[in-house]
Amino acid sequence: MEVASLTVDRIREGLAARAFSAVELATEALRFAEAENAKTNAYLHFCPERALEAARRVDEKLARGQDGGALAGVPVAVKDVICTRGVRTTCGSRLLASYVPPYDATAVMRLEQAGAVVLGKANCDEFAMGSSNENSAFGPVRNPVAPERVPGGSSGGPAAAVAQGTAVLALGSDTGGSIRQPASFCGVVGVTPTYGRVSRYGLVAFASSLDHIGPFARSVRDTARLLGVIAGRDEMDSTSAFAPVPGYAAALDGRARGVKVGLPREYFDGLASETGDLIARGVDALRRLGCGVREISLPHTPYAVGCYYIICTAEASSNLARYDGVRYTMRAPGGETLIDMYRSTRGEGFGAECKRRIMLGTYVLSSGYYDAYYLKAQKVRTLIARDFAEAFRQVDAIVTPVSPFPAFRLGEKLDNPLEMYLSDIYTITGSLAGIPCMSVPCGRTVAGLPVGMQILTNHFDETGMFRLADAFERAGGADG
Ligand code: GLN
C-alpha cells in the first residue's frame, strides 16, 4: 500500500475489503514517516506504541463487525502545541523539551474516538510564533516541494507531513495564519474554523482570543471530514460554541453556481506578481463555475498587522508567564534567589522571537501605554470585524491571496522580523474577525512553487466555504 496516495475514503475501502488491516497500515505509515523525516524534519517525535494501540482497537472493532469510526485507521500528525497524554509536547521550545502532559487535548481525544491513528508530533515555531518554522528550538522544517525553502509557519511540520504524504491528515493551530500560510506554501488544504468551533482545551495558549485548532489534508473533502470529527461544544472550553455541527463532507456536491464572491480591493492593490496572476486565474475559474464576482472593500485592512501584533503579543506575554522553572518546564541551574532562577530559566529557555513578543506585549499592557496601544488595538479589531460583517451582507464568500509571495528561502527573512510580520498581511484579518477561512491550492508558479487561494465566509458558515473550495478543487484550481 502506498501511504502517500491514501485518502480517508481509500482507507475506509481498503479496511472494508480487508486489503490491509489498521495495524498493517499504521506500521507502514510509521516506517515511511520515520524514513522520510530525514528530508524535512516535519516530525519532532513519533509515538509508535500509541499509534499501534489505536490501530489495534480499530481492527478489533472491525473484526466484531462494528463501525471503526469516521476516521478509522487514518494516520494523523499532531502539531506539537497540542497536548497528548503520555507523549511529549514541546511547543517547539527548549523550555518544554521534556514536558509530558497528563491529559489529551479534546481534539486529539475526538480524533482517536473516531478511529484515527496519531503517528507523532509535528514540528512548529516556538509557541506557534512565526511564519517560517525557523523559530523551532529543534531545527527548521524543509518544504517537501522545494527543500531549500521554508514550509511556512508556524504549523510547518503538519503542512510538510501532509504534503510529503507521511500523514493523511494533520492538526495544526492558527492564531494569525499558521494553518493557511503553510498550507499555501506546501500545496495542501488548510482550514481555520470559526473561533470557538473547535475546543481549545489542551492547545497550549499563545494568544487565547485568536487561537484555533484546525485541519490539514490533501483534499478539501478530507479537511471537511476531519473538522466534522473535532468540532462542537466541549465542556472543558467555555469559549467553545454550542452551534450544532452540520455534515460538512456530505454537503460537497461540486457546485458553486450562483455563489456571490467578493474580492476586497485592499488585498489586490499592488499585488502585481506571479501570485496575483495565479489568484486572478483562480477567480476566472470561479466565474466559469457560475459564481458572481464583484469588488468589495474592507477599509480597515491597512491597520490589521499593527492591531494583531499588539493583541497577540499582549496575550502571549500573559500566557507565557507560567513558564517559570517551577511548573512544566526545565529549570536552569544556579542562581541565588527566586528571581535569579526565573531569570536564568526564562533567559535560557525561550528563543529570541518569544522574548521579543513577551517584551512587546508587556510594554503595550503597561500603565500609561495600555490605552494608547492595547485598548486602541481592541477597538480597531472591532472595526475590522465590522468590515467583514458589512461585506457578508453583499456576498457569500470572500476570495483573496493567502500570502503575498510563495515559499521563501530558508534564512531569507530571519534577520528582519518586521518583514516576517508583514508576510501575514492577508491572513490576520480573518483571525481578528474570528471567521472561518481556508487555503485551497490554486496553482504553481513557473518555478513550481505552490500558491494557495484564501476563501473566507461568515461566522459558522464552514459549509459554504468547503462547498466553494471543493468545487474549485474539482474544477482543477486556476487551470480549471
Ligand atoms: N505568523 C503569525 C505570527 O507569527 C501567525 C502565527 C500563528 O498563527 N500561530 O504570529
Short mmCIF file of C-alpha atoms and ligand atoms in Angstrom, two decimals:
data_model
loop_
_atom_site.label_atom_id
_atom_site.label_comp_id
_atom_site.label_asym_id
_atom_site.label_seq_id
_atom_site.Cartn_x
_atom_site.Cartn_y
_atom_site.Cartn_z
CA MET A 1 0.00 0.00 0.00
CA GLU A 2 1.27 3.45 -0.79
CA VAL A 3 0.69 5.68 2.25
CA ALA A 4 1.40 8.88 0.31
CA SER A 5 -1.55 8.41 -2.02
CA LEU A 6 -4.14 7.43 0.60
CA THR A 7 -7.28 9.39 1.44
CA VAL A 8 -9.85 8.89 4.17
CA ASP A 9 -12.17 7.18 1.64
CA ARG A 10 -9.49 4.86 0.28
CA ILE A 11 -8.56 3.77 3.78
CA ARG A 12 -12.17 3.04 4.57
CA GLU A 13 -12.49 0.96 1.37
CA GLY A 14 -9.19 -0.82 1.98
CA LEU A 15 -10.16 -1.78 5.52
CA ALA A 16 -13.62 -2.91 4.43
CA ALA A 17 -12.18 -5.04 1.61
CA ARG A 18 -9.54 -6.41 4.00
CA ALA A 19 -6.83 -5.23 1.61
CA PHE A 20 -4.91 -4.25 4.75
CA SER A 21 -5.55 -4.06 8.48
CA ALA A 22 -5.32 -0.89 10.54
CA VAL A 23 -2.23 -2.29 12.27
CA GLU A 24 -0.56 -3.02 8.92
CA LEU A 25 -1.37 0.49 7.74
CA ALA A 26 -0.07 2.09 10.96
CA THR A 27 3.13 0.02 10.80
CA GLU A 28 3.79 1.03 7.22
CA ALA A 29 2.87 4.68 7.88
CA LEU A 30 5.28 4.84 10.83
CA ARG A 31 8.08 3.24 8.83
CA PHE A 32 7.53 5.61 5.92
CA ALA A 33 7.24 8.72 8.11
CA GLU A 34 10.39 7.90 10.07
CA ALA A 35 12.34 7.27 6.86
CA GLU A 36 11.12 10.44 5.14
CA ASN A 37 11.66 12.62 8.19
CA ALA A 38 15.38 12.99 7.47
CA LYS A 39 14.41 15.04 4.42
CA THR A 40 12.11 17.54 6.12
CA ASN A 41 12.30 17.36 9.96
CA ALA A 42 8.50 17.60 9.88
CA TYR A 43 8.09 15.42 12.99
CA LEU A 44 9.77 16.11 16.31
CA HIS A 45 8.98 12.67 17.69
CA PHE A 46 6.84 9.64 16.98
CA CYS A 47 4.54 7.67 19.29
CA PRO A 48 4.55 4.17 17.77
CA GLU A 49 3.07 2.43 20.81
CA ARG A 50 0.13 4.75 20.97
CA ALA A 51 -0.37 4.52 17.19
CA LEU A 52 -0.35 0.73 17.14
CA GLU A 53 -2.66 0.57 20.13
CA ALA A 54 -5.17 2.85 18.36
CA ALA A 55 -4.89 0.75 15.20
CA ARG A 56 -5.42 -2.44 17.18
CA ARG A 57 -8.64 -1.02 18.62
CA VAL A 58 -9.89 -0.30 15.10
CA ASP A 59 -9.08 -3.81 13.91
CA GLU A 60 -10.88 -5.30 16.90
CA LYS A 61 -13.99 -3.26 16.21
CA LEU A 62 -13.97 -4.22 12.54
CA ALA A 63 -13.47 -7.88 13.43
CA ARG A 64 -16.55 -7.69 15.63
CA GLY A 65 -18.48 -6.23 12.71
CA GLN A 66 -18.71 -2.78 14.33
CA ASP A 67 -18.07 0.56 12.67
CA GLY A 68 -14.42 1.57 13.06
CA GLY A 69 -15.29 5.27 13.23
CA ALA A 70 -15.36 8.15 10.76
CA LEU A 71 -11.56 8.21 10.58
CA ALA A 72 -10.86 4.53 11.15
CA GLY A 73 -7.18 3.77 10.67
CA VAL A 74 -6.30 7.20 9.25
CA PRO A 75 -2.70 8.26 10.05
CA VAL A 76 -2.55 11.74 11.59
CA ALA A 77 0.25 14.13 12.59
CA VAL A 78 -0.45 16.48 15.51
CA LYS A 79 1.27 19.84 15.89
CA ASP A 80 3.42 19.83 18.98
CA VAL A 81 1.48 22.64 20.68
CA ILE A 82 -1.46 20.25 21.15
CA CYS A 83 -1.35 18.09 24.27
CA THR A 84 -1.08 14.31 24.06
CA ARG A 85 -1.28 12.30 27.25
CA GLY A 86 1.97 10.45 27.91
CA VAL A 87 3.57 11.81 24.73
CA ARG A 88 5.99 14.74 24.88
CA THR A 89 4.54 18.11 23.88
CA THR A 90 7.36 20.60 23.44
CA CYS A 91 5.75 23.56 21.63
CA GLY A 92 9.00 23.71 19.66
CA SER A 93 10.62 25.17 22.75
CA ARG A 94 13.70 24.24 24.75
CA LEU A 95 11.70 25.18 27.85
CA LEU A 96 9.24 22.32 27.34
CA ALA A 97 11.71 19.84 25.81
CA SER A 98 10.78 17.17 28.34
CA TYR A 99 7.19 18.14 29.16
CA VAL A 100 4.79 15.17 29.10
CA PRO A 101 1.15 16.24 29.51
CA PRO A 102 -1.10 14.26 31.85
CA TYR A 103 -4.11 14.68 29.54
CA ASP A 104 -5.19 14.78 25.89
CA ALA A 105 -6.48 17.84 24.09
CA THR A 106 -10.18 17.42 23.29
CA ALA A 107 -9.40 17.46 19.55
CA VAL A 108 -6.96 14.58 19.96
CA MET A 109 -9.41 12.65 22.10
CA ARG A 110 -12.13 13.06 19.47
CA LEU A 111 -9.75 12.00 16.72
CA GLU A 112 -8.93 8.77 18.47
CA GLN A 113 -12.55 8.13 19.36
CA ALA A 114 -13.24 8.33 15.62
CA GLY A 115 -10.57 5.68 14.98
CA ALA A 116 -7.71 7.94 13.82
CA VAL A 117 -4.12 6.88 14.46
CA VAL A 118 -1.79 9.57 15.82
CA LEU A 119 1.69 8.84 14.45
CA GLY A 120 3.61 11.58 16.18
CA LYS A 121 4.09 15.22 16.99
CA ALA A 122 4.84 17.72 14.26
CA ASN A 123 7.43 20.49 14.32
CA CYS A 124 6.43 24.15 14.62
CA ASP A 125 7.68 27.59 15.51
CA GLU A 126 8.27 28.04 19.24
CA PHE A 127 4.85 28.50 20.89
CA ALA A 128 3.43 28.93 17.37
CA MET A 129 5.16 32.28 16.89
CA GLY A 130 6.44 32.66 13.37
CA SER A 131 5.77 32.38 9.67
CA SER A 132 8.55 30.05 8.54
CA ASN A 133 9.04 27.33 11.17
CA GLU A 134 12.57 28.67 11.63
CA ASN A 135 11.82 29.62 15.26
CA SER A 136 11.64 25.98 16.36
CA ALA A 137 14.23 25.12 19.01
CA PHE A 138 14.59 21.75 17.26
CA GLY A 139 15.60 22.97 13.82
CA PRO A 140 13.62 24.22 10.87
CA VAL A 141 11.40 22.16 8.57
CA ARG A 142 12.19 21.92 4.87
CA ASN A 143 9.44 22.39 2.33
CA PRO A 144 8.86 19.00 0.66
CA VAL A 145 8.15 20.74 -2.66
CA ALA A 146 11.41 22.75 -2.61
CA PRO A 147 13.83 21.63 0.13
CA GLU A 148 15.86 24.84 0.20
CA ARG A 149 12.71 26.77 1.08
CA VAL A 150 10.62 27.16 4.24
CA PRO A 151 7.33 25.27 4.60
CA GLY A 152 5.68 28.34 6.12
CA GLY A 153 4.74 28.65 9.75
CA SER A 154 4.02 28.25 12.43
CA SER A 155 2.45 24.86 11.51
CA GLY A 156 5.29 24.00 9.13
CA GLY A 157 5.57 20.41 10.39
CA PRO A 158 1.91 19.43 9.94
CA ALA A 159 1.79 21.03 6.47
CA ALA A 160 5.02 19.32 5.39
CA ALA A 161 3.90 15.93 6.75
CA VAL A 162 0.70 16.07 4.71
CA ALA A 163 2.46 17.42 1.60
CA GLN A 164 5.12 14.74 1.88
CA GLY A 165 2.45 12.10 2.22
CA THR A 166 3.60 10.71 5.57
CA ALA A 167 0.27 11.65 7.18
CA VAL A 168 -3.14 11.68 5.54
CA LEU A 169 -4.42 14.33 7.95
CA ALA A 170 -2.84 16.74 10.40
CA LEU A 171 -3.96 19.00 13.21
CA GLY A 172 -2.46 22.47 13.23
CA SER A 173 -3.13 25.66 15.12
CA ASP A 174 -3.75 29.09 13.70
CA THR A 175 -3.56 32.42 15.53
CA GLY A 176 -2.84 34.76 12.64
CA GLY A 177 -2.38 32.48 9.65
CA SER A 178 -0.38 29.50 10.90
CA ILE A 179 -2.55 26.92 9.16
CA ARG A 180 -3.40 28.76 5.94
CA GLN A 181 0.05 30.12 5.13
CA PRO A 182 1.96 26.81 5.47
CA ALA A 183 -0.86 25.06 3.57
CA SER A 184 -0.38 27.58 0.77
CA PHE A 185 3.43 27.18 0.80
CA CYS A 186 3.29 23.37 0.74
CA GLY A 187 0.39 22.99 -1.72
CA VAL A 188 -2.13 21.34 0.63
CA VAL A 189 -5.51 22.34 2.05
CA GLY A 190 -5.58 24.09 5.44
CA VAL A 191 -8.62 25.25 7.37
CA THR A 192 -9.08 27.74 10.21
CA PRO A 193 -12.61 27.21 11.53
CA THR A 194 -14.78 29.86 13.21
CA TYR A 195 -13.37 30.89 16.60
CA GLY A 196 -15.00 28.57 19.14
CA ARG A 197 -15.94 25.91 16.58
CA VAL A 198 -13.23 23.55 17.87
CA SER A 199 -12.37 23.26 21.56
CA ARG A 200 -9.05 24.77 22.56
CA TYR A 201 -8.80 22.52 25.60
CA GLY A 202 -5.27 21.12 25.53
CA LEU A 203 -3.98 23.59 22.95
CA VAL A 204 -1.07 25.36 24.62
CA ALA A 205 -2.09 29.01 24.65
CA PHE A 206 -0.30 31.63 22.56
CA ALA A 207 -2.97 34.35 22.18
CA SER A 208 -6.17 32.89 23.60
CA SER A 209 -8.65 35.20 21.85
CA LEU A 210 -7.14 34.29 18.47
CA ASP A 211 -6.03 30.65 18.83
CA HIS A 212 -7.78 27.99 16.74
CA ILE A 213 -7.17 24.29 16.11
CA GLY A 214 -7.81 23.25 12.52
CA PRO A 215 -7.25 20.56 9.87
CA PHE A 216 -4.73 19.94 7.09
CA ALA A 217 -5.29 17.40 4.29
CA ARG A 218 -4.54 16.87 0.61
CA SER A 219 -8.17 17.40 -0.35
CA VAL A 220 -10.99 19.68 0.70
CA ARG A 221 -13.15 16.65 1.40
CA ASP A 222 -10.66 15.23 3.89
CA THR A 223 -10.36 18.53 5.77
CA ALA A 224 -14.18 18.60 5.94
CA ARG A 225 -14.22 15.10 7.37
CA LEU A 226 -11.60 15.96 9.97
CA LEU A 227 -13.37 19.13 11.04
CA GLY A 228 -16.63 17.21 11.40
CA VAL A 229 -14.92 14.95 13.94
CA ILE A 230 -13.21 17.59 16.10
CA ALA A 231 -15.83 20.37 16.00
CA GLY A 232 -18.54 21.02 18.57
CA ARG A 233 -19.18 22.14 22.10
CA ASP A 234 -16.79 20.97 24.80
CA GLU A 235 -17.47 21.48 28.48
CA MET A 236 -13.74 21.90 29.05
CA ASP A 237 -13.56 25.09 26.97
CA SER A 238 -16.10 27.73 27.89
CA THR A 239 -15.40 29.60 24.63
CA SER A 240 -16.38 26.58 22.53
CA ALA A 241 -19.64 27.17 20.71
CA PHE A 242 -22.94 25.36 21.21
CA ALA A 243 -23.83 25.63 17.50
CA PRO A 244 -24.66 22.18 16.05
CA VAL A 245 -22.09 20.63 13.69
CA PRO A 246 -23.50 20.06 10.20
CA GLY A 247 -22.37 17.23 7.91
CA TYR A 248 -19.58 19.13 6.16
CA ALA A 249 -18.43 16.37 3.81
CA ALA A 250 -21.97 15.33 2.88
CA ALA A 251 -22.67 18.88 1.63
CA LEU A 252 -19.95 18.73 -1.05
CA ASP A 253 -21.51 18.33 -4.49
CA GLY A 254 -19.06 20.22 -6.68
CA ARG A 255 -21.50 23.02 -7.44
CA ALA A 256 -20.79 26.71 -6.99
CA ARG A 257 -23.36 28.24 -9.34
CA GLY A 258 -24.85 31.45 -8.03
CA VAL A 259 -22.37 31.88 -5.15
CA LYS A 260 -21.65 35.58 -4.68
CA VAL A 261 -17.90 36.11 -4.33
CA GLY A 262 -16.30 39.36 -3.16
CA LEU A 263 -12.76 40.45 -3.97
CA PRO A 264 -11.56 43.03 -1.43
CA ARG A 265 -9.89 45.87 -3.28
CA GLU A 266 -7.39 46.40 -0.44
CA TYR A 267 -5.92 42.90 -0.92
CA PHE A 268 -5.29 43.25 -4.61
CA ASP A 269 -3.89 46.77 -4.84
CA GLY A 270 -0.21 46.45 -5.61
CA LEU A 271 -0.27 42.68 -5.92
CA ALA A 272 1.37 42.62 -9.34
CA SER A 273 3.20 39.33 -9.10
CA GLU A 274 3.02 35.71 -10.10
CA THR A 275 0.86 35.18 -7.02
CA GLY A 276 -1.50 37.91 -8.20
CA ASP A 277 -1.72 36.36 -11.68
CA LEU A 278 -2.48 32.92 -10.29
CA ILE A 279 -5.21 34.24 -7.99
CA ALA A 280 -6.70 36.19 -10.92
CA ARG A 281 -6.80 32.94 -12.92
CA GLY A 282 -8.36 31.21 -9.92
CA VAL A 283 -11.07 33.87 -9.83
CA ASP A 284 -11.71 33.30 -13.55
CA ALA A 285 -12.19 29.61 -12.77
CA LEU A 286 -14.76 30.58 -10.13
CA ARG A 287 -16.57 32.68 -12.74
CA ARG A 288 -16.66 29.68 -15.08
CA LEU A 289 -18.20 27.66 -12.25
CA GLY A 290 -21.04 30.18 -12.24
CA CYS A 291 -20.03 32.39 -9.31
CA GLY A 292 -20.94 36.05 -9.44
CA VAL A 293 -17.76 38.00 -8.72
CA ARG A 294 -17.64 41.61 -7.60
CA GLU A 295 -15.25 44.01 -5.95
CA ILE A 296 -15.83 44.85 -2.29
CA SER A 297 -13.99 46.94 0.27
CA LEU A 298 -12.64 46.04 3.71
CA PRO A 299 -11.48 49.54 4.57
CA HIS A 300 -9.69 48.85 7.87
CA THR A 301 -7.34 46.26 6.35
CA PRO A 302 -4.26 48.54 6.50
CA TYR A 303 -4.41 48.53 10.31
CA ALA A 304 -4.65 44.76 10.70
CA VAL A 305 -0.98 43.82 11.06
CA GLY A 306 -0.35 46.51 13.70
CA CYS A 307 -3.52 45.60 15.54
CA TYR A 308 -2.69 41.88 15.51
CA TYR A 309 0.86 42.28 16.77
CA ILE A 310 -0.34 44.37 19.71
CA ILE A 311 -3.11 41.98 20.73
CA CYS A 312 -1.21 38.75 20.18
CA THR A 313 1.91 39.95 21.99
CA ALA A 314 -0.16 41.28 24.91
CA GLU A 315 -1.91 37.93 25.31
CA ALA A 316 1.32 36.00 24.77
CA SER A 317 3.15 37.94 27.47
CA SER A 318 0.46 36.92 29.91
CA ASN A 319 0.15 33.29 28.73
CA LEU A 320 3.89 32.69 28.74
CA ALA A 321 4.31 34.00 32.30
CA ARG A 322 3.54 30.49 33.60
CA TYR A 323 6.83 29.07 32.32
CA ASP A 324 8.86 29.95 35.35
CA GLY A 325 11.07 26.97 36.11
CA VAL A 326 8.71 25.82 38.87
CA ARG A 327 5.93 24.29 36.80
CA TYR A 328 6.02 22.38 33.48
CA THR A 329 9.49 23.26 32.42
CA MET A 330 13.20 22.84 32.64
CA ARG A 331 14.89 24.83 35.38
CA ALA A 332 18.21 26.46 34.66
CA PRO A 333 20.85 25.63 37.28
CA GLY A 334 22.41 28.23 39.56
CA GLY A 335 21.01 31.48 40.87
CA GLU A 336 20.83 32.65 44.46
CA THR A 337 17.26 33.89 44.61
CA LEU A 338 13.89 33.01 43.13
CA ILE A 339 14.14 35.96 40.76
CA ASP A 340 17.57 34.75 39.61
CA MET A 341 16.07 31.34 38.93
CA TYR A 342 13.18 32.80 36.89
CA ARG A 343 15.59 34.96 35.01
CA SER A 344 18.04 32.26 34.08
CA THR A 345 15.32 29.70 33.25
CA ARG A 346 13.40 32.06 31.00
CA GLY A 347 16.59 33.58 29.62
CA GLU A 348 17.95 30.20 28.56
CA GLY A 349 14.65 28.53 27.76
CA PHE A 350 12.91 30.99 25.45
CA GLY A 351 14.17 31.72 21.95
CA ALA A 352 14.61 35.23 20.54
CA GLU A 353 11.14 35.54 19.00
CA CYS A 354 9.34 34.61 22.23
CA LYS A 355 11.45 37.12 24.15
CA ARG A 356 10.70 39.80 21.59
CA ARG A 357 6.97 39.17 21.92
CA ILE A 358 7.00 39.00 25.72
CA MET A 359 8.74 42.38 25.82
CA LEU A 360 6.42 43.94 23.24
CA GLY A 361 3.36 42.55 24.98
CA THR A 362 4.45 43.68 28.42
CA TYR A 363 5.08 47.13 27.01
CA VAL A 364 1.66 47.54 25.37
CA LEU A 365 -0.05 46.39 28.57
CA SER A 366 1.94 48.60 30.92
CA SER A 367 0.26 51.51 32.63
CA GLY A 368 0.31 54.63 30.53
CA TYR A 369 0.55 52.62 27.28
CA TYR A 370 -2.45 50.37 27.79
CA ASP A 371 -4.93 52.95 26.48
CA ALA A 372 -2.70 54.12 23.69
CA TYR A 373 -1.89 50.66 22.32
CA TYR A 374 -3.84 47.74 23.72
CA LEU A 375 -7.23 49.41 24.09
CA LYS A 376 -6.84 51.11 20.73
CA ALA A 377 -5.99 47.79 19.09
CA GLN A 378 -9.12 46.22 20.58
CA LYS A 379 -11.21 48.99 19.03
CA VAL A 380 -9.54 48.50 15.67
CA ARG A 381 -10.24 44.78 15.94
CA THR A 382 -13.94 45.58 16.27
CA LEU A 383 -13.80 47.79 13.17
CA ILE A 384 -12.12 45.01 11.20
CA ALA A 385 -14.81 42.53 12.29
CA ARG A 386 -17.48 45.06 11.24
CA ASP A 387 -15.90 45.38 7.80
CA PHE A 388 -16.48 41.66 7.32
CA ALA A 389 -20.00 41.77 8.72
CA GLU A 390 -20.79 44.55 6.25
CA ALA A 391 -19.21 42.62 3.36
CA PHE A 392 -21.21 39.47 4.13
CA ARG A 393 -24.37 41.47 3.64
CA GLN A 394 -23.39 41.70 -0.02
CA VAL A 395 -21.52 38.47 -0.76
CA ASP A 396 -21.46 34.83 0.38
CA ALA A 397 -17.70 34.38 0.31
CA ILE A 398 -14.56 36.49 0.07
CA VAL A 399 -11.59 35.38 -2.01
CA THR A 400 -8.02 36.67 -1.57
CA PRO A 401 -4.41 35.50 -1.81
CA VAL A 402 -3.09 33.71 1.30
CA SER A 403 0.36 35.25 1.15
CA PRO A 404 1.88 38.00 -1.00
CA PHE A 405 4.59 35.56 -2.15
CA PRO A 406 5.23 31.79 -2.37
CA ALA A 407 7.63 29.90 -0.06
CA PHE A 408 10.81 31.88 0.53
CA ARG A 409 14.31 30.51 1.08
CA LEU A 410 15.44 29.29 4.48
CA GLY A 411 17.18 32.19 6.22
CA GLU A 412 15.89 34.78 3.76
CA LYS A 413 13.75 36.75 6.22
CA LEU A 414 15.27 35.68 9.52
CA ASP A 415 17.08 38.94 10.23
CA ASN A 416 14.06 41.08 9.52
CA PRO A 417 11.21 40.42 11.94
CA LEU A 418 9.13 43.26 10.53
CA GLU A 419 9.25 41.79 7.03
CA MET A 420 8.33 38.41 8.52
CA TYR A 421 5.34 40.01 10.28
CA LEU A 422 4.20 41.67 7.06
CA SER A 423 4.01 38.31 5.32
CA ASP A 424 0.85 37.64 7.40
CA ILE A 425 -0.97 40.59 5.92
CA TYR A 426 -3.77 38.63 4.22
CA THR A 427 -4.39 36.02 6.89
CA ILE A 428 -4.51 38.16 10.01
CA THR A 429 -7.79 39.95 9.27
CA GLY A 430 -9.84 36.74 9.22
CA SER A 431 -8.24 35.68 12.51
CA LEU A 432 -9.07 39.01 14.15
CA ALA A 433 -12.69 38.71 12.98
CA GLY A 434 -12.90 35.07 14.13
CA ILE A 435 -14.49 33.92 10.87
CA PRO A 436 -13.80 30.65 9.01
CA CYS A 437 -11.05 30.88 6.43
CA MET A 438 -9.01 28.38 4.47
CA SER A 439 -6.28 27.94 1.91
CA VAL A 440 -7.01 25.80 -1.12
CA PRO A 441 -4.29 25.08 -3.71
CA CYS A 442 -4.70 27.46 -6.65
CA GLY A 443 -1.76 26.57 -8.87
CA ARG A 444 2.02 26.75 -9.13
CA THR A 445 4.49 29.43 -10.15
CA VAL A 446 6.79 28.92 -13.13
CA ALA A 447 9.42 27.68 -10.64
CA GLY A 448 6.91 25.09 -9.40
CA LEU A 449 6.09 26.69 -6.06
CA PRO A 450 2.53 26.20 -4.77
CA VAL A 451 0.22 29.19 -4.30
CA GLY A 452 -2.90 28.99 -2.18
CA MET A 453 -6.15 30.88 -2.58
CA GLN A 454 -7.90 32.04 0.58
CA ILE A 455 -11.67 31.66 0.97
CA LEU A 456 -13.44 33.37 3.90
CA THR A 457 -17.10 33.08 4.88
CA ASN A 458 -19.32 34.36 7.65
CA HIS A 459 -19.23 33.00 11.23
CA PHE A 460 -20.14 29.28 11.33
CA ASP A 461 -20.58 29.04 7.56
CA GLU A 462 -17.82 26.46 7.16
CA THR A 463 -20.19 24.57 4.88
CA GLY A 464 -20.33 27.43 2.35
CA MET A 465 -16.55 27.72 2.47
CA PHE A 466 -15.98 23.98 1.95
CA ARG A 467 -18.50 23.82 -0.89
CA LEU A 468 -16.82 26.62 -2.81
CA ALA A 469 -13.32 25.22 -2.18
CA ASP A 470 -14.42 21.72 -3.21
CA ALA A 471 -16.00 22.95 -6.44
CA PHE A 472 -12.81 24.91 -7.18
CA GLU A 473 -10.62 21.90 -6.43
CA ARG A 474 -12.71 19.57 -8.60
CA ALA A 475 -12.54 22.06 -11.47
CA GLY A 476 -8.74 21.92 -11.29
CA GLY A 477 -7.96 25.19 -9.49
CA ALA A 478 -6.63 28.07 -11.56
CA ASP A 479 -6.10 25.71 -14.51
CA GLY A 480 -9.74 24.64 -14.47
N1 GLN B 1 2.83 34.25 11.73
C1 GLN B 1 1.94 34.77 12.74
C2 GLN B 1 2.72 35.06 13.99
O1 GLN B 1 3.89 34.93 13.96
C3 GLN B 1 0.85 33.80 12.99
C4 GLN B 1 1.22 32.72 13.93
C5 GLN B 1 0.10 31.79 14.20
O2 GLN B 1 -0.95 31.84 13.54
N2 GLN B 1 0.27 30.98 15.21
O3 GLN B 1 2.17 35.42 14.99
#
